[in-house]
Coordinates of C-alpha atoms and ligand atoms in Angstrom, one line a residue:
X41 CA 54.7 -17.3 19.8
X42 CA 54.0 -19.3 16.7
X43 CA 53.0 -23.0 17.6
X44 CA 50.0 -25.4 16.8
X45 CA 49.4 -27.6 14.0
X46 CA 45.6 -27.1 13.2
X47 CA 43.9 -28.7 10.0
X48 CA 43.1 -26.1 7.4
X49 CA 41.3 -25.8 4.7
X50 CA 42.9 -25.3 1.4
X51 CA 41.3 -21.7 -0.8
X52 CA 39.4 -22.9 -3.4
X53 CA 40.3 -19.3 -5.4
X54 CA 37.3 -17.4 -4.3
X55 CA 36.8 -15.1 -7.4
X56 CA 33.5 -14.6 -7.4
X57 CA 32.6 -11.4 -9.4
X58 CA 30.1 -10.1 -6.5
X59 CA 32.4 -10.6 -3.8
X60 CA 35.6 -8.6 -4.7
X61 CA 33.6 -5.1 -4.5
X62 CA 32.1 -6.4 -1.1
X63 CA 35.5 -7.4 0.1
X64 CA 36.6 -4.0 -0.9
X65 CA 34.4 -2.0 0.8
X66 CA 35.4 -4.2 4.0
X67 CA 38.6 -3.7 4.4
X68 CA 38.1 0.2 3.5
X69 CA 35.9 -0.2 6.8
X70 CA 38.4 -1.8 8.5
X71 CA 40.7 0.7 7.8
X72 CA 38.9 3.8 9.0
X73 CA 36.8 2.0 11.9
X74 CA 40.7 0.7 13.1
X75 CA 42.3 3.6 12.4
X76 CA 45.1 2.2 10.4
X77 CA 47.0 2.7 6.9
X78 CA 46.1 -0.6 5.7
X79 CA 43.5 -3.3 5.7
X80 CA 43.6 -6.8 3.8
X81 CA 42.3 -9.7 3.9
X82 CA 44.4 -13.0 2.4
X83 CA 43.3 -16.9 2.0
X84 CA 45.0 -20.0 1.7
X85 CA 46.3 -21.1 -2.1
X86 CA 45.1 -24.0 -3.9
X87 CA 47.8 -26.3 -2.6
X88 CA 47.4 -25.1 1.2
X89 CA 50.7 -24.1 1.1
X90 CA 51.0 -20.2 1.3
X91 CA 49.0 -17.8 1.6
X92 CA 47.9 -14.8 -1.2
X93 CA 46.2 -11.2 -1.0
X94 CA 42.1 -11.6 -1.6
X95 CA 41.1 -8.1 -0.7
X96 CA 44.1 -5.0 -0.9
X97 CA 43.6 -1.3 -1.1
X98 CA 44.0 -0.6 -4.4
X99 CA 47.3 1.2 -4.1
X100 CA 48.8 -2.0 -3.1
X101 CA 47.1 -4.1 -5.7
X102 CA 49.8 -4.2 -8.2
X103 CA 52.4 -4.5 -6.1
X104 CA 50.7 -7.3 -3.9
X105 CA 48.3 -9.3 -5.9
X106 CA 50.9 -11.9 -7.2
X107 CA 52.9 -12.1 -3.5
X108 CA 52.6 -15.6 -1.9
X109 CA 53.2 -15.0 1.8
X110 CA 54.7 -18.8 3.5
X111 CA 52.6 -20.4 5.8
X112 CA 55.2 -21.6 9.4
X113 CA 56.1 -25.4 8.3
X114 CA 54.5 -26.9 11.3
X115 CA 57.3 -29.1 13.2
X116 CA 60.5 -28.5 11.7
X117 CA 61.2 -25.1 13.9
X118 CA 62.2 -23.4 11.0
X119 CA 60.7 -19.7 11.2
X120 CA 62.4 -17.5 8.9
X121 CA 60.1 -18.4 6.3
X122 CA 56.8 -18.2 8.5
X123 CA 54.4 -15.3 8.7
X124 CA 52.5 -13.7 11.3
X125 CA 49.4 -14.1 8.9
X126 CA 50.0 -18.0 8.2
X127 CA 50.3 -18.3 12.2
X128 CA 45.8 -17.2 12.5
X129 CA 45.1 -18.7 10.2
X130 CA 46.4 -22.1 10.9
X131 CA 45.2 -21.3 14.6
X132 CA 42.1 -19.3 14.2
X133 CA 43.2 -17.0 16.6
X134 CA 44.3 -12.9 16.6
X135 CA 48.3 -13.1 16.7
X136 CA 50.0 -11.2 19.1
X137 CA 53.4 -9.4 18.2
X138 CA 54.4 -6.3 20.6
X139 CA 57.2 -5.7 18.0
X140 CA 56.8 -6.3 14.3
X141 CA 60.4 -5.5 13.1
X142 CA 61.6 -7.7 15.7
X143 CA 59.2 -10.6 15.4
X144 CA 60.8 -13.2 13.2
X145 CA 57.7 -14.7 11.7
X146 CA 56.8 -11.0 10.6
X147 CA 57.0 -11.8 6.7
X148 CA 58.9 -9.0 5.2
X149 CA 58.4 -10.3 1.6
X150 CA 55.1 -7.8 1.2
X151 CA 56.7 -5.3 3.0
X152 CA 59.5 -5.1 -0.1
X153 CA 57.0 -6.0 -2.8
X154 CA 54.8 -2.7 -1.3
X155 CA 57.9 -0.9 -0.5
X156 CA 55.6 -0.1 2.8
X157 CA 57.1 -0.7 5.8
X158 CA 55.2 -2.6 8.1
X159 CA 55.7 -0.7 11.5
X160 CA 53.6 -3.2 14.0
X161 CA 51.6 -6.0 14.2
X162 CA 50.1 -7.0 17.4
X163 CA 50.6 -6.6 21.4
X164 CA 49.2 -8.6 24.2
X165 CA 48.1 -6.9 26.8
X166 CA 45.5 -3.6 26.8
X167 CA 47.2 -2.3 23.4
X168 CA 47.9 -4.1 20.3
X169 CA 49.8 -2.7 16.9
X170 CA 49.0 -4.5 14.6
X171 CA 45.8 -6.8 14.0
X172 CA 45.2 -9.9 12.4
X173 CA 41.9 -11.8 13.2
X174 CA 40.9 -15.5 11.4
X175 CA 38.3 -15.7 8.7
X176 CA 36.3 -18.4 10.3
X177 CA 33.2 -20.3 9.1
X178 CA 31.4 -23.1 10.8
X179 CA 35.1 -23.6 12.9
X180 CA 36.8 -23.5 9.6
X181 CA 39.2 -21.1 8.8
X182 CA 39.2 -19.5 5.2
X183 CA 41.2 -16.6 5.8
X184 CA 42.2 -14.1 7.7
X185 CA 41.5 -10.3 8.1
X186 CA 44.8 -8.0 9.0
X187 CA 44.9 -4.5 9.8
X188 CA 48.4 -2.6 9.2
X189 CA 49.9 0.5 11.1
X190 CA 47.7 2.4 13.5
X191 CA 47.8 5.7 12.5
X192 CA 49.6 8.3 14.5
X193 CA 51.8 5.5 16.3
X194 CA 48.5 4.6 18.2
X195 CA 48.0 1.2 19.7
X196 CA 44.9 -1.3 18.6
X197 CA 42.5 -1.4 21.3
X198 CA 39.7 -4.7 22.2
X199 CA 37.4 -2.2 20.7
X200 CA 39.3 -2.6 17.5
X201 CA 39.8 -6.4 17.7
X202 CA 35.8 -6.5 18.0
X203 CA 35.3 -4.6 15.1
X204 CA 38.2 -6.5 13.3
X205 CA 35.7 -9.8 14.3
X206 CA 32.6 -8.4 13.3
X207 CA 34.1 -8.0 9.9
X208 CA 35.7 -11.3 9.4
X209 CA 32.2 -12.9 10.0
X210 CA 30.3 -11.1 7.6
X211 CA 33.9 -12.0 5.2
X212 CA 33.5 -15.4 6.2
X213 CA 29.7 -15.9 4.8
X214 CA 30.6 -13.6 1.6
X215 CA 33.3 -15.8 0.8
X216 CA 32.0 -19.3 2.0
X217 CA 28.5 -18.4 -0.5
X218 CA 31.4 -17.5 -3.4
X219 CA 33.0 -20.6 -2.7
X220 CA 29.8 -22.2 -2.7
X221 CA 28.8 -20.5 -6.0
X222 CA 31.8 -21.7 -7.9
X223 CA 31.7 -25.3 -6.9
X224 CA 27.9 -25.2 -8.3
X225 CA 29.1 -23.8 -11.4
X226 CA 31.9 -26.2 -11.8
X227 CA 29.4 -29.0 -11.0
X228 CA 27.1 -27.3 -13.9
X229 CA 30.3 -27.0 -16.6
X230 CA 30.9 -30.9 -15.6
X231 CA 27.2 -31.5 -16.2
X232 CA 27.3 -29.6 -19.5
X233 CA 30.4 -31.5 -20.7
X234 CA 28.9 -34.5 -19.9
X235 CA 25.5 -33.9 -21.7
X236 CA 27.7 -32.8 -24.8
X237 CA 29.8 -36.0 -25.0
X238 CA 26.7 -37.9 -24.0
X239 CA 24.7 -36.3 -27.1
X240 CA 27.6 -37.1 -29.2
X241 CA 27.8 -40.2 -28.3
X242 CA 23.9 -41.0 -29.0
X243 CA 23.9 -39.5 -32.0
X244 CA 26.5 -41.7 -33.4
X245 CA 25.9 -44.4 -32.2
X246 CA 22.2 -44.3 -33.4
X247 CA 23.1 -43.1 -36.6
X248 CA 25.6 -46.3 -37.1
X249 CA 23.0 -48.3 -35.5
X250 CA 20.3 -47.9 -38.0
X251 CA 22.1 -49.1 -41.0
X252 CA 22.6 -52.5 -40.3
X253 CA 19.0 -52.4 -38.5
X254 CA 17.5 -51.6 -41.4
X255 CA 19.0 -54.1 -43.5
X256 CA 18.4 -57.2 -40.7
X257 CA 14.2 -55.7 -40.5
X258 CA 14.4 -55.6 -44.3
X259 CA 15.9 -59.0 -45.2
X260 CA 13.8 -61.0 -42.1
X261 CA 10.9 -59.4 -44.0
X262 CA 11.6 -60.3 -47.5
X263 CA 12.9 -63.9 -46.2
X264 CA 9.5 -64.0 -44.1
X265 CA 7.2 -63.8 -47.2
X266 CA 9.9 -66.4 -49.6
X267 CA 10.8 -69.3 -46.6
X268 CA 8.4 -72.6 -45.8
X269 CA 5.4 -71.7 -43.4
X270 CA 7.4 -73.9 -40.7
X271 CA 10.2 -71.4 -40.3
X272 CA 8.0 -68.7 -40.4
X273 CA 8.1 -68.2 -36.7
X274 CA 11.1 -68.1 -36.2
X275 CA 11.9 -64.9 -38.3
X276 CA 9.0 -63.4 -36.4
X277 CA 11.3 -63.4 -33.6
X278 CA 13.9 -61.9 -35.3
X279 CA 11.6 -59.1 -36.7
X280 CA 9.7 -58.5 -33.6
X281 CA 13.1 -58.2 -31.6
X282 CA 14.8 -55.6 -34.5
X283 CA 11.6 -53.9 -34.4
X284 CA 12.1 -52.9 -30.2
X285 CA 15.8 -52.5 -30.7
X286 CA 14.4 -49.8 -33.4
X287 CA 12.3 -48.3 -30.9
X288 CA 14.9 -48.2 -28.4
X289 CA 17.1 -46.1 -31.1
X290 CA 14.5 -44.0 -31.8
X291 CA 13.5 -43.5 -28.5
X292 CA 16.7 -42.5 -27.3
X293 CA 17.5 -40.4 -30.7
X294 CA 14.3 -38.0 -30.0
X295 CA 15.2 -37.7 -26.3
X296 CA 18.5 -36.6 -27.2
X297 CA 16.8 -34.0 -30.2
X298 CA 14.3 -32.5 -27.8
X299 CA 16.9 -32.0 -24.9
X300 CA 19.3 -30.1 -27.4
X301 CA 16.6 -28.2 -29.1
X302 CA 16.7 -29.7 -32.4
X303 CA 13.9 -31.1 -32.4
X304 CA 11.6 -30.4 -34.9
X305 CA 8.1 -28.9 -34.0
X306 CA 5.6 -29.1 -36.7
X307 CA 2.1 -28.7 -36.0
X308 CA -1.4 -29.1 -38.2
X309 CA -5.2 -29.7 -37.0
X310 CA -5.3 -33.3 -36.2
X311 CA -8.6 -35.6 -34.7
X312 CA -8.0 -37.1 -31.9
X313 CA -10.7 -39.3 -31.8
X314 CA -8.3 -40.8 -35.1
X315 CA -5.5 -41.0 -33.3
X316 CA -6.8 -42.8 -30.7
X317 CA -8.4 -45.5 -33.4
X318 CA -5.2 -45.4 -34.6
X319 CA -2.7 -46.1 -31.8
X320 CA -5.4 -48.7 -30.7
X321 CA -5.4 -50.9 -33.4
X322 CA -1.6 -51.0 -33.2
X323 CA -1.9 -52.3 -29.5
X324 CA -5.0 -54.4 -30.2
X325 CA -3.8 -57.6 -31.2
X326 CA -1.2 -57.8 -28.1
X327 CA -3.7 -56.9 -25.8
X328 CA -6.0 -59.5 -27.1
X329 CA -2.8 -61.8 -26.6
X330 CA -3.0 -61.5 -23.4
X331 CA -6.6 -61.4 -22.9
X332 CA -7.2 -57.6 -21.7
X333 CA -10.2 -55.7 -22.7
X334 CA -9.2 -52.5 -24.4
X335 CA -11.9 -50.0 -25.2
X336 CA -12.4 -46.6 -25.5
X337 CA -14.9 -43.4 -25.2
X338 CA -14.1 -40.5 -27.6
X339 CA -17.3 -38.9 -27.0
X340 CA -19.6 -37.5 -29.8
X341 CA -17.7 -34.5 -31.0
X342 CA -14.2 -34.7 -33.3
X343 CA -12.2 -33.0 -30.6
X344 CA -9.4 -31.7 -32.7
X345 CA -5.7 -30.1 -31.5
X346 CA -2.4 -28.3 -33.5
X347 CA 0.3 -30.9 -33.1
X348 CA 2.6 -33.3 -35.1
X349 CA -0.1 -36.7 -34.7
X350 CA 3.2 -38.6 -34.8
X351 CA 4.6 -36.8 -31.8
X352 CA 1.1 -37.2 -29.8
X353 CA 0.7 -40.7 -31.0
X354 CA 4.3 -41.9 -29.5
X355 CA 3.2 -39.9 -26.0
X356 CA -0.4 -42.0 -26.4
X357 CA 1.3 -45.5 -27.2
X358 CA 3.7 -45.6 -24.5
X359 CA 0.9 -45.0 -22.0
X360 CA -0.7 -47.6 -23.9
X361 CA 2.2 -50.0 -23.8
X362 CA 2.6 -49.4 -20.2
X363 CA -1.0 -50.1 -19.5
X364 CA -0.7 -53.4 -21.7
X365 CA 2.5 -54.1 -20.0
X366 CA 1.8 -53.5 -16.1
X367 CA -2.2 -55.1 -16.3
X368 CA -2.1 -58.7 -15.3
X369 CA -4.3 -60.8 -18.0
X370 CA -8.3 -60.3 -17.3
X371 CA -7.6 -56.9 -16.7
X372 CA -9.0 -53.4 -18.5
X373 CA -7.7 -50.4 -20.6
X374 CA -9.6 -47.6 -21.0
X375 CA -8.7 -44.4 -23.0
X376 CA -11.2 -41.7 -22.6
X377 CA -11.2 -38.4 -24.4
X378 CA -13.1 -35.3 -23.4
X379 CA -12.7 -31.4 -24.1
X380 CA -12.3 -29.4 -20.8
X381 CA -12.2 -25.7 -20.4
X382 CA -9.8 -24.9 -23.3
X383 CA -8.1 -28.5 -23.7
X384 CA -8.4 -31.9 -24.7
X385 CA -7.9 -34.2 -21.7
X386 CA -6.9 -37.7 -23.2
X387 CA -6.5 -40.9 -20.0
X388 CA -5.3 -44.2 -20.4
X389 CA -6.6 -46.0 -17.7
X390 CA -5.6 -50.0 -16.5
X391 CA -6.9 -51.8 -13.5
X392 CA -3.0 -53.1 -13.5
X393 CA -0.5 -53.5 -10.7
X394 CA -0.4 -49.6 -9.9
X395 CA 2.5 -47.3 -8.9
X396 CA 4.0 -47.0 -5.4
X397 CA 3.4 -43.6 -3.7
X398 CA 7.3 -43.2 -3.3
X399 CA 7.7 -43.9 -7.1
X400 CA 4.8 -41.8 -8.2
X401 CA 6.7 -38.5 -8.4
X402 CA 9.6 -40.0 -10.4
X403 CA 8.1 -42.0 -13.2
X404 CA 8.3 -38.8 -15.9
X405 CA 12.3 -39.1 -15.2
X406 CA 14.7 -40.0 -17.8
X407 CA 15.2 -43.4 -17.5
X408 CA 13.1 -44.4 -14.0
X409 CA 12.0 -47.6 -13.2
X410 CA 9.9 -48.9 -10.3
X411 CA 12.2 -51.2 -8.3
X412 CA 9.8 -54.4 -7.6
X413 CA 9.6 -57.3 -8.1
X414 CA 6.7 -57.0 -10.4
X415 CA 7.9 -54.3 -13.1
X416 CA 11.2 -55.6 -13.3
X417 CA 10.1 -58.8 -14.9
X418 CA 9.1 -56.7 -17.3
X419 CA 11.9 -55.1 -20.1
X420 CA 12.2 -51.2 -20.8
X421 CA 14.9 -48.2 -20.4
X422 CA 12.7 -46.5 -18.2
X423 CA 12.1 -43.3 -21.3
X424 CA 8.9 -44.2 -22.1
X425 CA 7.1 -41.9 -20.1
X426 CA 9.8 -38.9 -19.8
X427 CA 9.3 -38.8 -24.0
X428 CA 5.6 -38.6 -23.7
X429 CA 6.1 -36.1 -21.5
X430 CA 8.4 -34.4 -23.6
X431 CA 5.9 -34.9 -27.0
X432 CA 2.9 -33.4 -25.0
X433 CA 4.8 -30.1 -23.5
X434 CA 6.2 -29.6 -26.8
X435 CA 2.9 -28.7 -27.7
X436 CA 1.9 -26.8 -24.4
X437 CA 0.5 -29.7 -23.3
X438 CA 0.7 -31.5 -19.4
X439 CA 0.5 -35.1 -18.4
X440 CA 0.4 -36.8 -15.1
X441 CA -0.4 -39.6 -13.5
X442 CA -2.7 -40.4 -10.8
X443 CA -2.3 -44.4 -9.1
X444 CA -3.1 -46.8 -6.3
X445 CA -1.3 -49.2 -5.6
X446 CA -3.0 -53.0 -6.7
X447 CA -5.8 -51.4 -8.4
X448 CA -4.4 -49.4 -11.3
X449 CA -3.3 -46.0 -12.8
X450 CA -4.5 -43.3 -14.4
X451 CA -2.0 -41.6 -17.2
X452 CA -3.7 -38.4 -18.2
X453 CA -2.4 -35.6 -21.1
X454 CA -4.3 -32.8 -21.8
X455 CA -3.3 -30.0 -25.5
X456 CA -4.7 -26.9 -25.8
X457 CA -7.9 -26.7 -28.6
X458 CA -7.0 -23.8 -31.0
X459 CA -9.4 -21.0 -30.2
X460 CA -11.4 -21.4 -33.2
X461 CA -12.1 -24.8 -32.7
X462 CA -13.6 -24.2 -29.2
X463 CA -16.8 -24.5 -29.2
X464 CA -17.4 -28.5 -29.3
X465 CA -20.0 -29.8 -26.7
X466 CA -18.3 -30.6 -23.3
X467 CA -18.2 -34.0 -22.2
X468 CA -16.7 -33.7 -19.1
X469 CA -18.1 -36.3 -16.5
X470 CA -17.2 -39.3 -18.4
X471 CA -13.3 -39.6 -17.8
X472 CA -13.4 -38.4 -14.4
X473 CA -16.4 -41.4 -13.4
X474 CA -14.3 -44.3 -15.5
X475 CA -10.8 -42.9 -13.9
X476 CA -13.0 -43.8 -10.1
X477 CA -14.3 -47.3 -11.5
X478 CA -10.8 -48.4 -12.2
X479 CA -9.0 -47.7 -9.6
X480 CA -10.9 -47.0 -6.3
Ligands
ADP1 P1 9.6 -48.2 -19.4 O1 9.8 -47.9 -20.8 O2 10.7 -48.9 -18.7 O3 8.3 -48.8 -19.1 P2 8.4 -45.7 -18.6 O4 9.0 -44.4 -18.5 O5 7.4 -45.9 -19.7 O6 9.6 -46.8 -18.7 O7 7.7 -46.1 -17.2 C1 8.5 -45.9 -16.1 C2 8.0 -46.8 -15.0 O8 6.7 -46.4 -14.5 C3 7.8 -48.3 -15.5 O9 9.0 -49.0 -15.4 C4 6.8 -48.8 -14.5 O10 7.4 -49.3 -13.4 C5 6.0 -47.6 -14.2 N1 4.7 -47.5 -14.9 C6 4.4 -46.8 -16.0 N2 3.2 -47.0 -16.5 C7 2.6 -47.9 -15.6 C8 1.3 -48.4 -15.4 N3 0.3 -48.2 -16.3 N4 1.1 -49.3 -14.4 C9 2.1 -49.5 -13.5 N5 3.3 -49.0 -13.6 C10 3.6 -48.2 -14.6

């Protein structure tokens, strides 16, 4: 009777929580819909090579849970240590045994372990004894479902192999979506490892990194000031480049602190309209190096948000940066502020080399970076805008951006205006009109 050599899938120890009481209640179905002393349902071990008890009444559970029942060793003939169960499941089919004490693949070991004594298993034709139908999923089978000793020496009927069926289907799905739930939670415990070592990791090596970085920034500078005008040059080169390996740190180091929850929030009334002048004038002599005009329209009123200006100020210069960075010479920056409904809408706007539809969606991800051959002249990590988005939502802030390809982008944040600082004069249109100039 026992023959075939099927592929089978291994258990992956289904143990979800949820699905032991559902498994419970199915065999208990089983059980009185069959007719018969004892319903169970087993699965394949880890290694593929027996088989063990997933769902057992719970008068067998001690005795049971730990039993391994063998699976028939495909090709070497050798049957004593087979089992009628191992038989469906490597052939996803009902087995068929008129005679249970006298088949000799009926695996006795569960029998003893139970002291229960298996009376029948299976017959072929109109009545059956004993039942055992596969667990099967999408043609894969991840178990099978057994029913023990029809009751008052009674015979299984094709009623009772329908219901048997019916059963293992809706086991299958329960146990595929357990299986499914525990590889998504090892995936997440992987993830979470990995984020651990990673934050380790950054931490360190930022910490170790801005020693030495200081000392190099704060040497070039003295050196800068003391060496003949010739040389002077040079060390600018060596200042300028410590000073983007600093950012790069820091960058990275405040990434890290916000993702953990470490980062500090501190908040205090702060002028916009300021912090604009201010991040400006940082980015104005580099945009005059490469011959853009930067301006800017902060309106009449001293719009004024709760927020560390440092944190807001970073989110404002990368945009700036980026505008600078992806604006061919000639071109335009604009940075607009404006109160609207509740919030203070702040755009940086460039008549640059825009943002590819596909890419659009992505650029607020850690460490995205357009793929062209345009951008990728240009250096960066790809963080710039993932931490600005960070800065402005740490705040209850949004940002987006809005582009066309060859014409330009739009990077836009808005922050909430404290209540009590409501009531400047709107000055809506203007952002909204420049943001069409540039880029339509
Ligand atoms: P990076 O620090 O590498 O510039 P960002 O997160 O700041 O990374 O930006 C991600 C990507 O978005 C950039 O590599 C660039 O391709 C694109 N990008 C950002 N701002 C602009 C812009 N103003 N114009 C065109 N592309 C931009």
């Amino acid at each position: 009777m026992i023959s075939g050599n099927r592929d089978y899938p291994a258990g992956t120890g289904t143990t979800s929580l949820d699905l032991d009481p559902f498994l419970h209640a199915l065999i208990s179905t089983a059980a009185e819909l069959t007719g018969c002393e004892v319903a169970s349902i087993l699965e394949l071990d880890e290694g593929g090579e027996q088989l063990h008890f997933l769902a057992l009444p719970w008068f067998h559970q001690d005795a049971l849970k730990t039993v391994k029942v063998p699976l028939p060793r495909a090709g070497t003939g050798t049957t004593s240590q087979a089992s009628v169960a191992g038989w469906v499941l490597q052939n996803g089919q009902p087995a068929v045994v008129p005679d249970v004490m006298a088949e000799p693949h009926h695996f006795k070991g569960a029998d003893q372990a139970a002291d229960f004594s298996t009376r029948s298993l299976m017959v072929p034709c109109g009545y059956w004894d004993y039942l055992a139908v596969p667990i099967l999923y999408q043609g894969e089978t991840l178990g099978m479902l057994e029913a023990v000793n029809k009751t008052e020496h009674a015979h299984y009927t094709e009623d009772d192999l329908t219901i048997l069926e019916t059963l293992a289907s809706q086991a299958a799905i329960a146990i595929q979506n357990a299986r499914l739930m525990n590889k998504a939670q090892h995936s997440q415990d992987q993830m979470s490892q990995l984020d651990r070592m990673k934050s380790g990791f950054i931490a360190i090596a930022s910490h170790e990194l801005r020693i030495p970085l200081g000392l190099i920034l704060g040497h070039a500078t003295f050196l800068r000031e003391v060496i003949q005008p010739d040389y002077r040059s040079q060390l600018d080169i060596i200042i300028r480049n410590a000073l983007r390996l600093k950012e790069i740190i820091d960058n990275l180091a405040s990434m890290d602190n916000d993702q953990r929850g470490v980062a500090s929030v501190r908040a205090r009334s702060i002028s916009i309209k300021h912090l604009i002048e201010e991040v400006m004038d940082s980015f104005q002599q580099e945009a005059e190096q490469k011959h853009l005009i930067m301006r800017c329209d902060t309106g009449q009123a001293d719009l004024l948000v709760e927020c560390d200006s440092s944190k807001i100020a970073t989110a404002l210069s990368n945009m700036i940066k980026n505008a600078i960075t992806f604006t061919d010479p000639g071109g335009h920056i604009f940075i607009v502020a404006e109160s609207i409904s509740g919030y203070v809408k702040v755009s940086a706007i460039d008549d640059g080399i825009g943002i590819p539809p596909k890419d659009l969606p992505h650029i607020f991800k850690r460490f995205y970076q357009v793929e062209s051959y345009l951008t990728r002249k240009h250096e960066g990590m790809g963080l710039g805008l993932s931490i600005s988005k960070v800065m402005v939502e740490m705040y209850g802030g949004q940002i987006w951006a809005e582009s066309v390809e060859g014409k330009g982008s739009n990077f836009t944040f808005l922050l909430p205006i404290p209540s009590e600082n409501r009531d400047y004069p709107v000055n809506s249109d203007q952002a909204g009109t420049a943001s069409q100039d540039f880029i339509s």
